[in-house]
mmCIF file of C-alpha atoms in Angstrom:
data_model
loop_
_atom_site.group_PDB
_atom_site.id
_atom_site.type_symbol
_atom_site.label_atom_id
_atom_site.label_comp_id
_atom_site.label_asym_id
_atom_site.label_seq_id
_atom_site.Cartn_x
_atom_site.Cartn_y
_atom_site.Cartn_z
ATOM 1 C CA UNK A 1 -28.720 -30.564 -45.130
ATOM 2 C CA UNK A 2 -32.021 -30.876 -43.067
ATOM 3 C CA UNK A 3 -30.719 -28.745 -40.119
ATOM 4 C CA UNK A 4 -28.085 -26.743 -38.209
ATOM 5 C CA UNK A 5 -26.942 -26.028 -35.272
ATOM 6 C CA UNK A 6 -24.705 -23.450 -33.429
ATOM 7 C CA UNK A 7 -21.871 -26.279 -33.340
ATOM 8 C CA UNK A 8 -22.023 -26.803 -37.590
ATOM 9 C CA UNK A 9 -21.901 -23.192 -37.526
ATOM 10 C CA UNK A 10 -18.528 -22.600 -35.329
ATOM 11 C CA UNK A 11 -16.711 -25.243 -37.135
ATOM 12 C CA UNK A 12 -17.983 -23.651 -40.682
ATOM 13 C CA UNK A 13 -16.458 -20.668 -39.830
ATOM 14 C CA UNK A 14 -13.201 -22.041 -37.981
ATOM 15 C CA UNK A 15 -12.560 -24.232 -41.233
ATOM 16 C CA UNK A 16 -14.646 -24.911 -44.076
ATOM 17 C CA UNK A 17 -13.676 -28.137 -44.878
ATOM 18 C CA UNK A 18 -13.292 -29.956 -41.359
ATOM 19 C CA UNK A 19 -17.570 -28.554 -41.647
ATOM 20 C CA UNK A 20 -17.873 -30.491 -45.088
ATOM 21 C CA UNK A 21 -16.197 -33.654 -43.957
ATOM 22 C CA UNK A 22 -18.200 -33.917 -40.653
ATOM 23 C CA UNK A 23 -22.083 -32.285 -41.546
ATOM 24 C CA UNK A 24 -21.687 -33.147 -45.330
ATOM 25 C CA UNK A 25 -19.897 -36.593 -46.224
ATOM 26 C CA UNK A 26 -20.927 -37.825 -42.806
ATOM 27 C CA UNK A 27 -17.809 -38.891 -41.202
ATOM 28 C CA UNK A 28 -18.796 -38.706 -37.312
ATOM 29 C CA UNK A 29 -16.253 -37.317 -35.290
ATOM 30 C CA UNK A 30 -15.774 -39.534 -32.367
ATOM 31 C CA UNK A 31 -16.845 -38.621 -28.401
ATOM 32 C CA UNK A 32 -14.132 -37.484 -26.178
ATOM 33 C CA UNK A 33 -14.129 -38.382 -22.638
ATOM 34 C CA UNK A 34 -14.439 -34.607 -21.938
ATOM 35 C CA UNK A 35 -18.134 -34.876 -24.128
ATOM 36 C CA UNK A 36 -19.173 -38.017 -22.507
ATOM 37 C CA UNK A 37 -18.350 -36.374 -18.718
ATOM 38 C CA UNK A 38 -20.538 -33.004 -19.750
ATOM 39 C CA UNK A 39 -23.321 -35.219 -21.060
ATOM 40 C CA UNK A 40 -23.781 -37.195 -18.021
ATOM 41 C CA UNK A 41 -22.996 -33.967 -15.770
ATOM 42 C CA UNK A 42 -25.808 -32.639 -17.911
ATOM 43 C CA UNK A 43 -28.366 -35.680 -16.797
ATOM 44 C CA UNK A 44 -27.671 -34.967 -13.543
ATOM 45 C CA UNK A 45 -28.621 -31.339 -13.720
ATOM 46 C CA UNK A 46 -32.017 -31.919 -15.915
ATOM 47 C CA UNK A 47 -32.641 -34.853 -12.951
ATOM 48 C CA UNK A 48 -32.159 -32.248 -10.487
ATOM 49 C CA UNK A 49 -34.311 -29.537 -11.409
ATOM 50 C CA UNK A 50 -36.950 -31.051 -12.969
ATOM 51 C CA UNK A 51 -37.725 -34.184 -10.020
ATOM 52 C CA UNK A 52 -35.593 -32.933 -7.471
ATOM 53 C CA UNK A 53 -33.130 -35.818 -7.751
ATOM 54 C CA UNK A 54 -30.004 -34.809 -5.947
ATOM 55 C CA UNK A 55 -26.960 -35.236 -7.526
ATOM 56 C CA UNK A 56 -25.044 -38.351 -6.856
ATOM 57 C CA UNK A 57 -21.560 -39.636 -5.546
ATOM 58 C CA UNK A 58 -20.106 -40.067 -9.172
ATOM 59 C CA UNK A 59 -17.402 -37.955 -10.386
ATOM 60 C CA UNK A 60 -20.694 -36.404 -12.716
ATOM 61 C CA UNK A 61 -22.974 -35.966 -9.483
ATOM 62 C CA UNK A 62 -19.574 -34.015 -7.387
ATOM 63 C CA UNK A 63 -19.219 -31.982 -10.343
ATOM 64 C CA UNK A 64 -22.954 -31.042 -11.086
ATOM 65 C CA UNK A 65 -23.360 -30.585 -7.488
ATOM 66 C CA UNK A 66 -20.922 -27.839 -6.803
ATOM 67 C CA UNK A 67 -23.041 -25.496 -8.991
ATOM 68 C CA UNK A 68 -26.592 -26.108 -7.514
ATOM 69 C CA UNK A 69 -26.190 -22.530 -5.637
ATOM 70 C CA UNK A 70 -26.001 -20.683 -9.354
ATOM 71 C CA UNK A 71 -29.824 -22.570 -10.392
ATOM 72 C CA UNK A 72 -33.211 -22.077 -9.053
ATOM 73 C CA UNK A 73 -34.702 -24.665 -6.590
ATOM 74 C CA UNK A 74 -36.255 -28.078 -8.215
ATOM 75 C CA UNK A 75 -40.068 -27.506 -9.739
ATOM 76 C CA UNK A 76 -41.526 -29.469 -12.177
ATOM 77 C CA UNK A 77 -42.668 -26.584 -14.125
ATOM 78 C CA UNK A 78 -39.136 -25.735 -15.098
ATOM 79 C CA UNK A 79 -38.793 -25.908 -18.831
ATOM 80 C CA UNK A 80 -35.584 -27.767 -18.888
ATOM 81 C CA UNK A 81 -33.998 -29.203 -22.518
ATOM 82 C CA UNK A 82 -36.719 -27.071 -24.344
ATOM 83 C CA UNK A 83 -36.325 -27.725 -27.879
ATOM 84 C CA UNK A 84 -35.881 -25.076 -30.806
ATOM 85 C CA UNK A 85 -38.724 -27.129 -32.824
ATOM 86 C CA UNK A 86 -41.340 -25.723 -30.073
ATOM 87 C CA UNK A 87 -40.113 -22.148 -30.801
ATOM 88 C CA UNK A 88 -39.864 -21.676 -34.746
ATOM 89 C CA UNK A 89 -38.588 -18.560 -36.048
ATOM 90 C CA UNK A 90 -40.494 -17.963 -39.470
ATOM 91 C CA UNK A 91 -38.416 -17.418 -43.176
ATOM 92 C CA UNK A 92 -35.312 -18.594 -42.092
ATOM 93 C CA UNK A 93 -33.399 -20.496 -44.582
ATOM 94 C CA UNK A 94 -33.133 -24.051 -42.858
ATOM 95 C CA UNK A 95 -34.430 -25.132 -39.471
ATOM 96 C CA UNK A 96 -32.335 -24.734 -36.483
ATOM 97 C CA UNK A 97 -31.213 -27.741 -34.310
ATOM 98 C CA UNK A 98 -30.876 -27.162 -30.418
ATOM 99 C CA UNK A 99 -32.154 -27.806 -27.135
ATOM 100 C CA UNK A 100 -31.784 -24.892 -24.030
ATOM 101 C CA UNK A 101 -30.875 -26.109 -20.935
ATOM 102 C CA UNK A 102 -33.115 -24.213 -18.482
ATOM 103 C CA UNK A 103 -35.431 -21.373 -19.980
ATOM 104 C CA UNK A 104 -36.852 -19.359 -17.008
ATOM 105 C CA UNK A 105 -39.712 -16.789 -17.718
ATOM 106 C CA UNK A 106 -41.386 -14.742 -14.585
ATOM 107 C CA UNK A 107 -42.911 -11.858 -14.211
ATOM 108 C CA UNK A 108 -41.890 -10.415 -17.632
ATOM 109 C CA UNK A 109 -38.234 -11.512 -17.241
ATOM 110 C CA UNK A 110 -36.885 -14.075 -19.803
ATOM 111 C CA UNK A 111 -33.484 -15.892 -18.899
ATOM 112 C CA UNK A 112 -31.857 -18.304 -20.993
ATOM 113 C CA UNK A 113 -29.586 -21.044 -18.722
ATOM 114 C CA UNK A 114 -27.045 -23.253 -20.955
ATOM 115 C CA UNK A 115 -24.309 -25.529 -18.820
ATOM 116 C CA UNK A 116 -20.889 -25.659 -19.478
ATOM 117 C CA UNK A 117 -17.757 -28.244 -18.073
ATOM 118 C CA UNK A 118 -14.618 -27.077 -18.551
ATOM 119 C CA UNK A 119 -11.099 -28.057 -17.301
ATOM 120 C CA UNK A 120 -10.320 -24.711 -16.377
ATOM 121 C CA UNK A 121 -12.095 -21.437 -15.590
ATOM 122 C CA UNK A 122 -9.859 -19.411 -17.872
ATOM 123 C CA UNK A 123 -12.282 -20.900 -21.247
ATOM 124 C CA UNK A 124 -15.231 -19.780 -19.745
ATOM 125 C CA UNK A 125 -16.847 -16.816 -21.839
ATOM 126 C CA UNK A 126 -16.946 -13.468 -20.207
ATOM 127 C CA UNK A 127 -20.373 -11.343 -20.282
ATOM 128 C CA UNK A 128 -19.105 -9.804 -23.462
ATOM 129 C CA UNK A 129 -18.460 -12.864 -25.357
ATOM 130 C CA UNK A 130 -21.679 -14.203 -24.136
ATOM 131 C CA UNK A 131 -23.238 -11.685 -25.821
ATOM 132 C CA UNK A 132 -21.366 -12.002 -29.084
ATOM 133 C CA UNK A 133 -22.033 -16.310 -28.705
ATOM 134 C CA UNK A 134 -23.394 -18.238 -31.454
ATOM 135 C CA UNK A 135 -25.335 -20.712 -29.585
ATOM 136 C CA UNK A 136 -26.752 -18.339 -26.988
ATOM 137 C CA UNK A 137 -28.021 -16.038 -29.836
ATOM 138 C CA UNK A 138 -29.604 -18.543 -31.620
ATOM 139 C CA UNK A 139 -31.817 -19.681 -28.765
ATOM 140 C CA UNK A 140 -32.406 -16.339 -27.898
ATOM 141 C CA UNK A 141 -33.856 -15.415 -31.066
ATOM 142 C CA UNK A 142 -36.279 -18.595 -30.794
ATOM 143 C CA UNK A 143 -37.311 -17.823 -27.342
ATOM 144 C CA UNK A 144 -37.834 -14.109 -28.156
ATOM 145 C CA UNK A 145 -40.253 -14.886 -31.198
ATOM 146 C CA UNK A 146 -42.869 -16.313 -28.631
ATOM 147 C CA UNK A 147 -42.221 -14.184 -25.786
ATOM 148 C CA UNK A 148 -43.497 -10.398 -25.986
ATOM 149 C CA UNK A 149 -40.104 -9.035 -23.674
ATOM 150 C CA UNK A 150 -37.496 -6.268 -25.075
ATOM 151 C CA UNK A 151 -34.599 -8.221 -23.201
ATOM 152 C CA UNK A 152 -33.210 -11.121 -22.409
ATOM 153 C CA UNK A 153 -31.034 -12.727 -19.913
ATOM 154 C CA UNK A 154 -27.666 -14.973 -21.492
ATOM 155 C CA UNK A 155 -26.354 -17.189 -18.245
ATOM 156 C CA UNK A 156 -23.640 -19.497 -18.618
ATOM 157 C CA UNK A 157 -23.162 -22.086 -15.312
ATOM 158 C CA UNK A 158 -19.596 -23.264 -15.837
ATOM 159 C CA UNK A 159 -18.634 -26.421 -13.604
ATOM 160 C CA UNK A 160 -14.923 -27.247 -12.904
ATOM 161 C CA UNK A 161 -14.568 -31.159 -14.418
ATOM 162 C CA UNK A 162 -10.900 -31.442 -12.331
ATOM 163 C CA UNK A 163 -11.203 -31.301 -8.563
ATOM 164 C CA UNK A 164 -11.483 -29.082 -5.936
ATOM 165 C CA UNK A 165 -15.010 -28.892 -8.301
ATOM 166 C CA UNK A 166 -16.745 -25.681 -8.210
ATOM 167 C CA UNK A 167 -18.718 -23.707 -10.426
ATOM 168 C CA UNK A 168 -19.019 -20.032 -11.268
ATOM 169 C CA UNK A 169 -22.210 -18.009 -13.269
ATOM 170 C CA UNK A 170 -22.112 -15.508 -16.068
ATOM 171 C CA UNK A 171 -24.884 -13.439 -17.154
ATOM 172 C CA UNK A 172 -25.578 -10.714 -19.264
ATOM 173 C CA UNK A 173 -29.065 -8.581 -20.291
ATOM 174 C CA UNK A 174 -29.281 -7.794 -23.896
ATOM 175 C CA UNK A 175 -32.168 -5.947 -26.086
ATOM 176 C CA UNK A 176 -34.118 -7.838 -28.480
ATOM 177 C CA UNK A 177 -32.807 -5.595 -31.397
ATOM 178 C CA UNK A 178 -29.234 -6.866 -30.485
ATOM 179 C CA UNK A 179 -30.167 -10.558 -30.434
ATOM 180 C CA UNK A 180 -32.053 -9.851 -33.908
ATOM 181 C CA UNK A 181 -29.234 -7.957 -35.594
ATOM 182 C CA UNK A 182 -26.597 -10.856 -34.639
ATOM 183 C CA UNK A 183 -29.120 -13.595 -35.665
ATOM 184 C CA UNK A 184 -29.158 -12.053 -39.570
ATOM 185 C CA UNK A 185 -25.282 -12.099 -39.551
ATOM 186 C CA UNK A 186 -26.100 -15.697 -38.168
ATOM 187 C CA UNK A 187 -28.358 -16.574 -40.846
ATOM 188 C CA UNK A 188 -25.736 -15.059 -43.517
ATOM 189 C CA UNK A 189 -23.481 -17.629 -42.662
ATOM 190 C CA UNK A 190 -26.084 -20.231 -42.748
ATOM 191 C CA UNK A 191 -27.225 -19.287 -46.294
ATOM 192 C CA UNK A 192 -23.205 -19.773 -47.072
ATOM 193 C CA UNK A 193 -23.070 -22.946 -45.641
ATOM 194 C CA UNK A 194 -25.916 -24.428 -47.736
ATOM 195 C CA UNK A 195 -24.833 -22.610 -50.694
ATOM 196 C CA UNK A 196 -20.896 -24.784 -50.315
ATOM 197 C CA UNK A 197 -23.055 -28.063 -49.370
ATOM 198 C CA UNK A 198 -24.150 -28.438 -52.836
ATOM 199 C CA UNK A 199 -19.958 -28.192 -53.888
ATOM 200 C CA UNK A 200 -17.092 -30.736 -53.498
ATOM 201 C CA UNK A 201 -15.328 -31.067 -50.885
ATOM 202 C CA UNK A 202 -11.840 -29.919 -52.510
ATOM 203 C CA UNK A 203 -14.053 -26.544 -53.110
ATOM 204 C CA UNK A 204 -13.888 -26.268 -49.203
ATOM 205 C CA UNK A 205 -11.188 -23.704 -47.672
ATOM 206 C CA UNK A 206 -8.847 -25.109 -45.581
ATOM 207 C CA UNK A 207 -7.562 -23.689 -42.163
ATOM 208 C CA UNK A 208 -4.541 -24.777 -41.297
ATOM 209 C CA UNK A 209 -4.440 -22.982 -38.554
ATOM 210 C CA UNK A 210 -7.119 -25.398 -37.307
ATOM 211 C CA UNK A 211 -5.599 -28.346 -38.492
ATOM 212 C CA UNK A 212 -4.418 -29.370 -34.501
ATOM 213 C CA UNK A 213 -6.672 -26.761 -32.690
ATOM 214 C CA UNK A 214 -7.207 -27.847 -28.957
ATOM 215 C CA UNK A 215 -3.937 -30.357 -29.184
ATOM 216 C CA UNK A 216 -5.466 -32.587 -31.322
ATOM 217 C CA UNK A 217 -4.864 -33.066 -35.028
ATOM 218 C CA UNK A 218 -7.933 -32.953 -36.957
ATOM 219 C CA UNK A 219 -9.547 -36.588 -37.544
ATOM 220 C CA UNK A 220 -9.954 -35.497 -41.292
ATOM 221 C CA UNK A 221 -6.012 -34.336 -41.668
ATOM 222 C CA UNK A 222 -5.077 -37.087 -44.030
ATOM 223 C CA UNK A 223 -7.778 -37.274 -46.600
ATOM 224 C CA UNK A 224 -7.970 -33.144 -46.443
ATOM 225 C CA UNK A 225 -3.861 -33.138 -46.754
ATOM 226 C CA UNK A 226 -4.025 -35.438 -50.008
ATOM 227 C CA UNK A 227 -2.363 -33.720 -53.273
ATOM 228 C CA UNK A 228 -3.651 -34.138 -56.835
ATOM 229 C CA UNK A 229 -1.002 -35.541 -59.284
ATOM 230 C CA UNK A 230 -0.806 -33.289 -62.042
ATOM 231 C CA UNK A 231 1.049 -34.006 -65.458
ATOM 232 C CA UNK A 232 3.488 -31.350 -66.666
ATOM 233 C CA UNK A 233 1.593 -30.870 -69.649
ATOM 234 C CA UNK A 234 -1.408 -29.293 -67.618
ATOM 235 C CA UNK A 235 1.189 -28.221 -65.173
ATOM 236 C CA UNK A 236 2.476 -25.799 -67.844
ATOM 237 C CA UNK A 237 -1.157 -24.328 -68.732
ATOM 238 C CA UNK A 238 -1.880 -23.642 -65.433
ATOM 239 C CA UNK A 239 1.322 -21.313 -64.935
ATOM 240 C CA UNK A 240 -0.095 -19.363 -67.784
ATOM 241 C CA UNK A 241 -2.838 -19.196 -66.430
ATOM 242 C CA UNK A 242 -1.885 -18.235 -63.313
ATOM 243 C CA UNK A 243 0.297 -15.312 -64.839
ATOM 244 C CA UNK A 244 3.537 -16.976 -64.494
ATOM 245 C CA UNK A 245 4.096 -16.725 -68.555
ATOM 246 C CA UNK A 246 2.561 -15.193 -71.243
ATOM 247 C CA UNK A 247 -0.856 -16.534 -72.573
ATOM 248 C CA UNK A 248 -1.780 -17.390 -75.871
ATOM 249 C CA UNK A 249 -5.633 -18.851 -76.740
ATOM 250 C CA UNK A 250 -4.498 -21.184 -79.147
ATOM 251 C CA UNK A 251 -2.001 -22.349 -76.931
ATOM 252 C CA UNK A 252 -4.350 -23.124 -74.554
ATOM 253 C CA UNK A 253 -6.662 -24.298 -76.702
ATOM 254 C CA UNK A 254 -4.198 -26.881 -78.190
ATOM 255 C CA UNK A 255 -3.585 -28.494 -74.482
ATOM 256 C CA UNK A 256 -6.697 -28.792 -73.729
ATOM 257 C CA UNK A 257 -6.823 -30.558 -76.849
ATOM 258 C CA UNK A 258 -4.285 -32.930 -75.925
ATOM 259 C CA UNK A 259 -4.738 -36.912 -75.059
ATOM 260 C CA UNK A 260 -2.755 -39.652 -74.562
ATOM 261 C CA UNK A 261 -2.400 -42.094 -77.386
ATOM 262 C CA UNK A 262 -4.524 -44.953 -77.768
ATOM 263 C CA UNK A 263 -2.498 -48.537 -77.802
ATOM 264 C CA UNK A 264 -3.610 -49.021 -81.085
ATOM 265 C CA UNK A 265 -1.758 -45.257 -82.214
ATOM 266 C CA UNK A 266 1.358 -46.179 -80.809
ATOM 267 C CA UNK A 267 1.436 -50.106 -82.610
ATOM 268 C CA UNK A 268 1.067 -47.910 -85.531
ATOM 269 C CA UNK A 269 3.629 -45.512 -85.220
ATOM 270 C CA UNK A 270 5.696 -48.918 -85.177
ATOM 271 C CA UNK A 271 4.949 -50.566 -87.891
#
């Protein structure tokens, strides 16, 4: 692992293993159509406010441009898609991965912007969960370290991807003791996750309850659903083992012992 990100670190916690499959073995997960529309509703935003290119007639463009009311006017100044690299946060275990949206910083007030699509308004975060959120705590923390404030602003611009489009904003103020108490439970995790990327993946705990989260089964179902084939010999030791009959040493000691015979054992049993 060279990185993480708030993303690796709300699928390690919904299920383990889905997290190994993807950020350790490597198998991309493929874009949805609902990833590719926030990514170019996204271009049109960072367009907007940085050059003052206004939105355009695509289904992107209607959709960014129904929450232009909730963002400050265009300036070139605005630090839009501001990378975590250009706001380290020293002894942490692994770097963090992430870009903010819109970071806004005047007169002694620091806001953090981040844009959300979403089918429907009812999966938009309240001001509460904002403050509890991953990915919002993470840049805050980053920001914070190079920015002598004892608050910050969390704003979430949510923008309807199914017409009539419109937009709503969320914001909350919290202190920078808050955002640095919920970053060490943060980095707890993280040490975790590093700590079960040096295991195998059959190591990895498995939430079933995630196994068809958001309608969709997971694209790692089948190789994550795959039993081991175990003999009845071993079978048999791990009963005892589990409790299921008494245990006796030797006994275990005896088939652990055990092998199947060689060809050239059983031609000599008959002879």
């Amino acid at each position: 692992m060279e990185h993480v990100s708030a993303t690796s670190i709300k699928l390690f916690k919904n299920c383990q293993r889905r997290w190994y499959e993807r950020y350790i073995l490597g198998k991309r997960e493929e874009s949805t159509k609902a990833m590719t529309r926030g990514n170019a509703v996204h271009r049109q935003l960072e367009e907007y406010l940085e050059k003052g290119v206004v939105p355009d007639e695509s289904i992107a463009g209607q959709i960014a441009t129904a929450g232009l009311g909730h963002l400050p006017s265009p300036d070139p100044e605005h630090q839009v898609e501001q990378s975590l690299d250009d706001y380290k946060v020293p002894n942490v275990a692994i770097k963090f991965k992430g870009f903010i949206d819109l970071l806004l910083f005047s007169e002694g007030t620091l806001e953090v912007l981040d844009h959300k699509t979403t089918s429907n308004f009812k999966y938009a975060l309240t001001a509460e969960q904002l403050a509890e959120d991953t990915q919002m705590l993470i840049y805050a923390r980053h920001v914070l370290e190079h920015h002598d404030v004892d608050e910050v602003t969390l704003t979430h611009v949510c923008y309807l991807t199914k017409p009539p489009y419109q937009s709503q904003r969320t914001s909350v103020v919290v202190s920078r003791e808050h955002v640095y108490s919920k970053f060490e439970e943060i980095h707890k995790v993280v040490e975790t996750m590093l700590e079960s990327s040096q295991k195998q993946a059959n190591e990895m705990e498995r939430n079933k309850s995630f196994c068809f989260s958001y309608g969709k089964r997971c694209p790692y179902y089948s190789a994550c659903s795959q039993k081991t084939k175990i003999d009845s010999s071993t079978l048999g030791v791990i009963r005892k083992l589990r409790g299921e009959q008494e245990l006796e040493l030797d006994d275990v000691i005896a088939k652990l012992k055990q092998k199947e015979p060689t060809i050239d054992e059983v031609l000599k049993k008959l002879r």
